[in-house]
């Protein structure tokens, strides 16, 4: 099955550039929903029950939106956005760069079933990108959860404070659970996108849908891929966010109701603690805004990615050289 992500007309660096552009555009589109999702995820309170009255600060998407606007203003919906833009830029570049090379490697060096190649390539690419950009992700989360009492005033202040009080390891809190989550997540993302694109192509060939709506098809495939992958791994995302805000000098400064775990707690122990104290439904806190974010972000991500590919291809056809190619051992005959 030919890849719908890579292109024979573009090299790895050009594909990576498209990924970076797509990442930046996507972040602009989903920042408010990301903040709302994180606030709901890290709030510690029993899962809802019609028999029990709860006093949770954040109790739903609209309520959380109103609370943030009331207490922090519009800017509160964009907390952590600067760090997140760096994150999405770097993540998009490294992810698609790794995906390109992994896809090419498996095409030449493995006998893996074609339908599984996107899943494996996505797993590897996601893991590589996560490890590469994780400090940005941690900074994004820490800024997003700050309430009216701030512990960090700027990116440089945050970096200096984390390094001074927590060391290098402080920038990688929750990395294990992130890798555990991102492998199936990005595997499902690329597997779903490639599969949906193949289905779309088949429907085009049979005359079921028109060729005139290519970009609409890209958006639909990207949106569905985002929803499928997000639903599959959401509990691990909740655990990751809980671990990211466990710095020894953080919890007392951020929003109310954040649970404080042992500094040495593992992802598995964190999940077990959440289930014991808050119920299984707590593993899906923030799922609705998460899906509302995943659908549009997947649509924007792959739409902008495909538009960027088309633009660079046209530039090259007009004689412009965009980026030189990087050669790897497996590419040598």
Short mmCIF file of C-alpha atoms in Angstrom, two decimals:
data_model
loop_
_atom_site.label_atom_id
_atom_site.label_comp_id
_atom_site.label_asym_id
_atom_site.label_seq_id
_atom_site.Cartn_x
_atom_site.Cartn_y
_atom_site.Cartn_z
CA UNK A 1 0.00 0.00 0.00
CA UNK A 2 1.64 3.28 -1.12
CA UNK A 3 2.00 5.95 1.55
CA UNK A 4 -0.35 8.92 1.38
CA UNK A 5 1.89 10.88 3.77
CA UNK A 6 5.22 10.78 1.97
CA UNK A 7 5.78 11.72 -1.67
CA UNK A 8 8.31 10.66 -4.26
CA UNK A 9 8.58 14.31 -5.26
CA UNK A 10 9.71 15.44 -1.79
CA UNK A 11 12.68 14.43 0.34
CA UNK A 12 12.67 13.85 4.10
CA UNK A 13 13.64 17.44 4.98
CA UNK A 14 10.85 18.87 2.83
CA UNK A 15 8.29 16.50 4.35
CA UNK A 16 9.56 17.54 7.79
CA UNK A 17 9.13 21.23 6.87
CA UNK A 18 5.52 20.52 5.90
CA UNK A 19 5.02 18.83 9.27
CA UNK A 20 6.41 21.83 11.13
CA UNK A 21 4.13 24.25 9.26
CA UNK A 22 1.15 22.01 9.96
CA UNK A 23 2.06 21.86 13.65
CA UNK A 24 2.21 25.64 14.06
CA UNK A 25 -1.11 26.17 12.24
CA UNK A 26 -2.81 23.47 14.28
CA UNK A 27 -1.68 24.95 17.59
CA UNK A 28 -3.29 28.30 16.77
CA UNK A 29 -6.57 26.54 16.10
CA UNK A 30 -6.85 24.39 19.22
CA UNK A 31 -5.14 26.31 22.04
CA UNK A 32 -8.31 27.15 24.07
CA UNK A 33 -9.61 23.57 23.96
CA UNK A 34 -6.19 22.29 24.98
CA UNK A 35 -6.17 24.49 28.10
CA UNK A 36 -9.72 23.41 29.01
CA UNK A 37 -8.83 19.74 28.51
CA UNK A 38 -5.74 20.00 30.70
CA UNK A 39 -7.64 21.81 33.48
CA UNK A 40 -10.26 19.04 33.54
CA UNK A 41 -7.65 16.28 33.40
CA UNK A 42 -5.58 17.41 36.37
CA UNK A 43 -8.50 18.26 38.65
CA UNK A 44 -8.85 15.70 41.39
CA UNK A 45 -12.43 14.90 42.37
CA UNK A 46 -14.57 11.77 42.41
CA UNK A 47 -16.11 10.82 39.08
CA UNK A 48 -19.59 12.26 38.79
CA UNK A 49 -22.54 10.46 40.33
CA UNK A 50 -26.18 11.64 40.36
CA UNK A 51 -26.38 10.67 44.07
CA UNK A 52 -23.45 12.81 45.22
CA UNK A 53 -23.00 16.58 45.19
CA UNK A 54 -19.56 17.76 44.09
CA UNK A 55 -17.91 21.13 44.38
CA UNK A 56 -15.40 20.71 41.58
CA UNK A 57 -14.09 24.00 40.26
CA UNK A 58 -14.31 22.78 36.68
CA UNK A 59 -17.37 20.67 35.85
CA UNK A 60 -17.67 20.78 32.07
CA UNK A 61 -16.45 22.44 28.89
CA UNK A 62 -18.73 25.48 29.03
CA UNK A 63 -18.33 25.89 32.79
CA UNK A 64 -14.54 25.64 32.56
CA UNK A 65 -14.52 28.12 29.68
CA UNK A 66 -16.59 30.63 31.67
CA UNK A 67 -14.50 30.16 34.83
CA UNK A 68 -11.22 30.76 33.01
CA UNK A 69 -12.60 33.83 31.22
CA UNK A 70 -13.98 35.24 34.48
CA UNK A 71 -10.86 34.69 36.57
CA UNK A 72 -8.07 35.04 34.00
CA UNK A 73 -9.53 36.72 30.94
CA UNK A 74 -9.15 35.67 27.30
CA UNK A 75 -5.41 35.27 27.79
CA UNK A 76 -6.11 32.45 30.22
CA UNK A 77 -7.27 30.31 27.29
CA UNK A 78 -3.84 30.71 25.70
CA UNK A 79 -1.64 29.97 28.70
CA UNK A 80 1.33 27.88 27.67
CA UNK A 81 0.79 28.80 24.03
CA UNK A 82 4.31 30.13 23.41
CA UNK A 83 5.88 26.93 24.70
CA UNK A 84 3.23 24.96 22.83
CA UNK A 85 4.05 26.68 19.52
CA UNK A 86 7.69 25.65 19.89
CA UNK A 87 6.46 22.19 20.82
CA UNK A 88 4.18 21.79 17.81
CA UNK A 89 6.78 23.20 15.42
CA UNK A 90 9.55 20.93 16.68
CA UNK A 91 7.21 17.97 17.06
CA UNK A 92 5.83 18.27 13.54
CA UNK A 93 9.31 18.53 12.04
CA UNK A 94 10.80 15.60 13.96
CA UNK A 95 7.72 13.40 13.60
CA UNK A 96 7.39 13.60 9.83
CA UNK A 97 11.15 13.42 9.38
CA UNK A 98 11.23 10.17 11.34
CA UNK A 99 8.09 8.87 9.60
CA UNK A 100 9.59 9.45 6.16
CA UNK A 101 12.76 7.52 6.96
CA UNK A 102 10.96 4.76 8.87
CA UNK A 103 8.51 4.24 6.02
CA UNK A 104 11.34 4.14 3.47
CA UNK A 105 13.37 1.77 5.63
CA UNK A 106 10.52 -0.71 6.04
CA UNK A 107 9.69 -0.53 2.36
CA UNK A 108 13.22 -1.69 1.48
CA UNK A 109 14.38 -3.73 4.45
CA UNK A 110 11.34 -5.45 5.97
CA UNK A 111 8.62 -7.86 4.92
CA UNK A 112 5.98 -6.34 7.17
CA UNK A 113 2.38 -6.45 5.95
CA UNK A 114 1.77 -3.21 4.01
CA UNK A 115 -1.29 -2.29 6.07
CA UNK A 116 0.77 -2.45 9.30
CA UNK A 117 3.63 -0.28 8.06
CA UNK A 118 1.85 3.02 8.86
CA UNK A 119 1.18 1.79 12.40
CA UNK A 120 4.82 0.85 13.06
CA UNK A 121 6.14 3.98 11.32
CA UNK A 122 3.76 6.12 13.34
CA UNK A 123 4.82 4.47 16.61
CA UNK A 124 8.50 5.05 15.95
CA UNK A 125 8.01 8.57 14.62
CA UNK A 126 5.81 9.54 17.56
CA UNK A 127 8.28 8.14 20.10
CA UNK A 128 11.19 9.95 18.47
CA UNK A 129 9.32 13.25 18.30
CA UNK A 130 8.09 12.94 21.90
CA UNK A 131 11.55 12.28 23.32
CA UNK A 132 12.97 15.13 21.24
CA UNK A 133 10.41 17.74 22.23
CA UNK A 134 9.27 16.61 25.68
CA UNK A 135 10.61 19.62 27.66
CA UNK A 136 8.40 21.90 25.55
CA UNK A 137 5.41 19.70 26.35
CA UNK A 138 6.14 19.86 30.07
CA UNK A 139 6.49 23.65 29.94
CA UNK A 140 3.23 23.92 27.99
CA UNK A 141 1.42 21.90 30.66
CA UNK A 142 2.89 23.81 33.60
CA UNK A 143 1.91 27.17 32.12
CA UNK A 144 -1.56 25.91 31.22
CA UNK A 145 -2.35 24.84 34.80
CA UNK A 146 -1.20 28.05 36.49
CA UNK A 147 -4.07 29.85 38.13
CA UNK A 148 -4.07 33.47 39.28
CA UNK A 149 -1.01 32.80 41.48
CA UNK A 150 1.87 32.33 39.10
CA UNK A 151 5.09 30.45 39.75
CA UNK A 152 6.53 31.12 36.26
CA UNK A 153 6.59 34.55 34.64
CA UNK A 154 8.24 33.59 31.36
CA UNK A 155 9.71 30.67 29.42
CA UNK A 156 13.26 31.54 30.53
CA UNK A 157 12.13 31.86 34.15
CA UNK A 158 10.42 28.48 33.97
CA UNK A 159 13.49 26.78 32.47
CA UNK A 160 15.78 28.32 35.07
CA UNK A 161 13.46 27.45 37.96
CA UNK A 162 12.88 23.84 36.89
CA UNK A 163 16.57 23.24 36.28
CA UNK A 164 17.56 24.81 39.61
CA UNK A 165 14.99 23.03 41.76
CA UNK A 166 14.42 19.74 39.92
CA UNK A 167 17.48 19.27 37.73
CA UNK A 168 17.52 17.90 34.20
CA UNK A 169 15.11 15.13 35.25
CA UNK A 170 12.53 17.80 36.01
CA UNK A 171 12.12 18.46 32.30
CA UNK A 172 11.24 14.81 31.69
CA UNK A 173 8.65 14.10 34.39
CA UNK A 174 6.06 11.72 32.94
CA UNK A 175 8.19 10.86 29.88
CA UNK A 176 7.70 7.13 30.41
CA UNK A 177 3.91 7.41 30.38
CA UNK A 178 4.15 9.78 27.41
CA UNK A 179 6.11 7.26 25.35
CA UNK A 180 3.72 4.52 26.43
CA UNK A 181 0.83 6.67 25.28
CA UNK A 182 2.34 8.10 22.10
CA UNK A 183 3.33 4.77 20.57
CA UNK A 184 -0.22 3.44 20.15
CA UNK A 185 -1.58 6.97 19.65
CA UNK A 186 0.58 7.91 16.68
CA UNK A 187 0.43 4.34 15.41
CA UNK A 188 -3.36 4.59 15.34
CA UNK A 189 -3.20 8.12 13.92
CA UNK A 190 -1.12 7.25 10.87
CA UNK A 191 -2.71 3.83 10.46
CA UNK A 192 -6.16 5.44 10.45
CA UNK A 193 -5.16 8.31 8.17
CA UNK A 194 -3.42 6.10 5.62
CA UNK A 195 -6.32 3.61 5.72
CA UNK A 196 -8.98 6.30 5.35
CA UNK A 197 -7.05 7.91 2.48
CA UNK A 198 -6.85 4.51 0.75
CA UNK A 199 -10.60 4.05 1.24
CA UNK A 200 -11.21 7.52 -0.17
CA UNK A 201 -9.06 6.72 -3.19
CA UNK A 202 -11.00 3.51 -3.78
CA UNK A 203 -14.31 5.41 -3.61
CA UNK A 204 -12.94 7.94 -6.11
CA UNK A 205 -11.95 5.19 -8.54
CA UNK A 206 -15.43 3.68 -8.28
CA UNK A 207 -17.01 7.06 -8.92
CA UNK A 208 -18.72 7.17 -5.52
CA UNK A 209 -17.13 10.52 -4.63
CA UNK A 210 -15.72 13.26 -6.82
CA UNK A 211 -12.05 14.10 -7.35
CA UNK A 212 -12.93 17.77 -6.98
CA UNK A 213 -12.95 17.67 -3.19
CA UNK A 214 -9.46 16.43 -2.38
CA UNK A 215 -8.81 18.88 0.44
CA UNK A 216 -12.19 18.24 1.99
CA UNK A 217 -11.34 14.55 1.95
CA UNK A 218 -8.00 15.29 3.62
CA UNK A 219 -9.81 17.17 6.37
CA UNK A 220 -12.34 14.39 6.94
CA UNK A 221 -9.66 11.70 7.01
CA UNK A 222 -7.49 13.76 9.36
CA UNK A 223 -10.41 14.52 11.68
CA UNK A 224 -11.52 10.87 11.94
CA UNK A 225 -7.93 9.72 12.46
CA UNK A 226 -7.55 12.21 15.30
CA UNK A 227 -10.76 11.07 17.02
CA UNK A 228 -9.95 7.36 16.70
CA UNK A 229 -6.42 7.70 18.06
CA UNK A 230 -7.35 10.07 20.90
CA UNK A 231 -10.14 7.84 22.19
CA UNK A 232 -7.89 4.80 22.17
CA UNK A 233 -5.22 6.20 24.47
CA UNK A 234 -6.96 8.93 26.48
CA UNK A 235 -6.45 7.37 29.96
CA UNK A 236 -2.69 7.45 29.43
CA UNK A 237 -2.92 11.14 28.55
CA UNK A 238 -4.65 11.85 31.88
CA UNK A 239 -1.87 10.01 33.75
CA UNK A 240 0.79 11.93 31.83
CA UNK A 241 -0.72 15.31 32.72
CA UNK A 242 -1.02 14.34 36.40
CA UNK A 243 2.66 13.38 36.51
CA UNK A 244 3.82 16.50 34.68
CA UNK A 245 2.50 18.82 37.38
CA UNK A 246 4.13 16.94 40.28
CA UNK A 247 7.20 19.14 40.70
CA UNK A 248 7.99 19.79 44.40
CA UNK A 249 7.53 23.54 44.01
CA UNK A 250 4.57 23.49 41.62
CA UNK A 251 1.36 22.08 43.06
CA UNK A 252 0.83 24.73 45.74
CA UNK A 253 0.94 27.49 43.12
CA UNK A 254 -1.43 26.11 40.52
CA UNK A 255 -5.18 25.63 40.45
CA UNK A 256 -7.04 24.03 43.34
CA UNK A 257 -7.79 20.32 43.60
CA UNK A 258 -4.59 19.00 42.00
CA UNK A 259 -3.62 15.78 43.82
CA UNK A 260 -0.09 15.45 45.16
CA UNK A 261 1.49 12.05 44.58
CA UNK A 262 4.78 10.59 45.72
CA UNK A 263 7.70 12.00 43.74
CA UNK A 264 8.65 8.46 42.74
CA UNK A 265 5.20 7.32 41.61
CA UNK A 266 5.11 5.36 38.34
CA UNK A 267 2.59 5.75 35.55
CA UNK A 268 0.93 2.46 36.53
CA UNK A 269 0.74 3.47 40.21
CA UNK A 270 -0.67 6.85 39.24
CA UNK A 271 -3.40 5.20 37.18
CA UNK A 272 -4.22 2.80 40.01
CA UNK A 273 -4.41 5.69 42.50
CA UNK A 274 -6.75 7.63 40.22
CA UNK A 275 -9.05 4.62 39.90
CA UNK A 276 -9.06 3.95 43.66
CA UNK A 277 -9.69 7.55 44.71
CA UNK A 278 -11.75 8.91 41.84
CA UNK A 279 -13.17 5.94 39.95
CA UNK A 280 -12.63 4.59 36.44
CA UNK A 281 -14.46 7.49 34.84
CA UNK A 282 -11.74 9.82 36.10
CA UNK A 283 -9.42 8.30 33.48
CA UNK A 284 -11.62 9.98 30.89
CA UNK A 285 -11.78 13.43 32.46
CA UNK A 286 -11.57 15.99 29.69
CA UNK A 287 -12.46 13.42 27.01
CA UNK A 288 -15.14 15.60 25.40
CA UNK A 289 -12.90 18.65 24.94
CA UNK A 290 -10.16 16.21 24.05
CA UNK A 291 -12.25 14.84 21.18
CA UNK A 292 -13.45 18.30 20.24
CA UNK A 293 -9.78 19.19 20.01
CA UNK A 294 -8.68 15.95 18.32
CA UNK A 295 -11.18 16.17 15.47
CA UNK A 296 -10.46 19.75 14.34
CA UNK A 297 -6.75 19.49 15.10
CA UNK A 298 -6.47 16.31 13.01
CA UNK A 299 -8.35 18.02 10.19
CA UNK A 300 -6.20 21.17 10.32
CA UNK A 301 -2.99 19.19 10.81
CA UNK A 302 -3.32 17.01 7.74
CA UNK A 303 -5.01 19.69 5.61
CA UNK A 304 -2.17 22.17 6.16
CA UNK A 305 0.34 19.35 5.74
CA UNK A 306 -1.13 18.41 2.36
CA UNK A 307 -1.39 22.05 1.27
CA UNK A 308 2.25 22.57 2.23
CA UNK A 309 3.25 19.51 0.23
CA UNK A 310 1.39 20.79 -2.83
CA UNK A 311 2.99 24.23 -2.50
CA UNK A 312 6.54 22.88 -2.21
CA UNK A 313 6.00 20.48 -5.12
CA UNK A 314 4.84 23.40 -7.31
CA UNK A 315 7.85 25.46 -6.22
CA UNK A 316 10.19 22.63 -7.19
CA UNK A 317 8.45 22.17 -10.52
CA UNK A 318 9.12 25.85 -11.18
CA UNK A 319 12.82 25.34 -10.61
CA UNK A 320 13.21 26.31 -6.96
CA UNK A 321 15.23 24.10 -4.64
CA UNK A 322 13.68 24.10 -1.19
CA UNK A 323 15.83 21.86 1.04
CA UNK A 324 18.67 19.43 0.23
CA UNK A 325 18.19 15.73 0.92
CA UNK A 326 19.85 13.87 3.79
CA UNK A 327 21.23 10.44 2.90
CA UNK A 328 21.00 7.49 5.27
CA UNK A 329 22.72 4.08 4.97
CA UNK A 330 19.56 2.21 4.00
CA UNK A 331 19.13 4.54 1.02
CA UNK A 332 22.44 3.49 -0.51
CA UNK A 333 22.05 0.76 -3.13
#
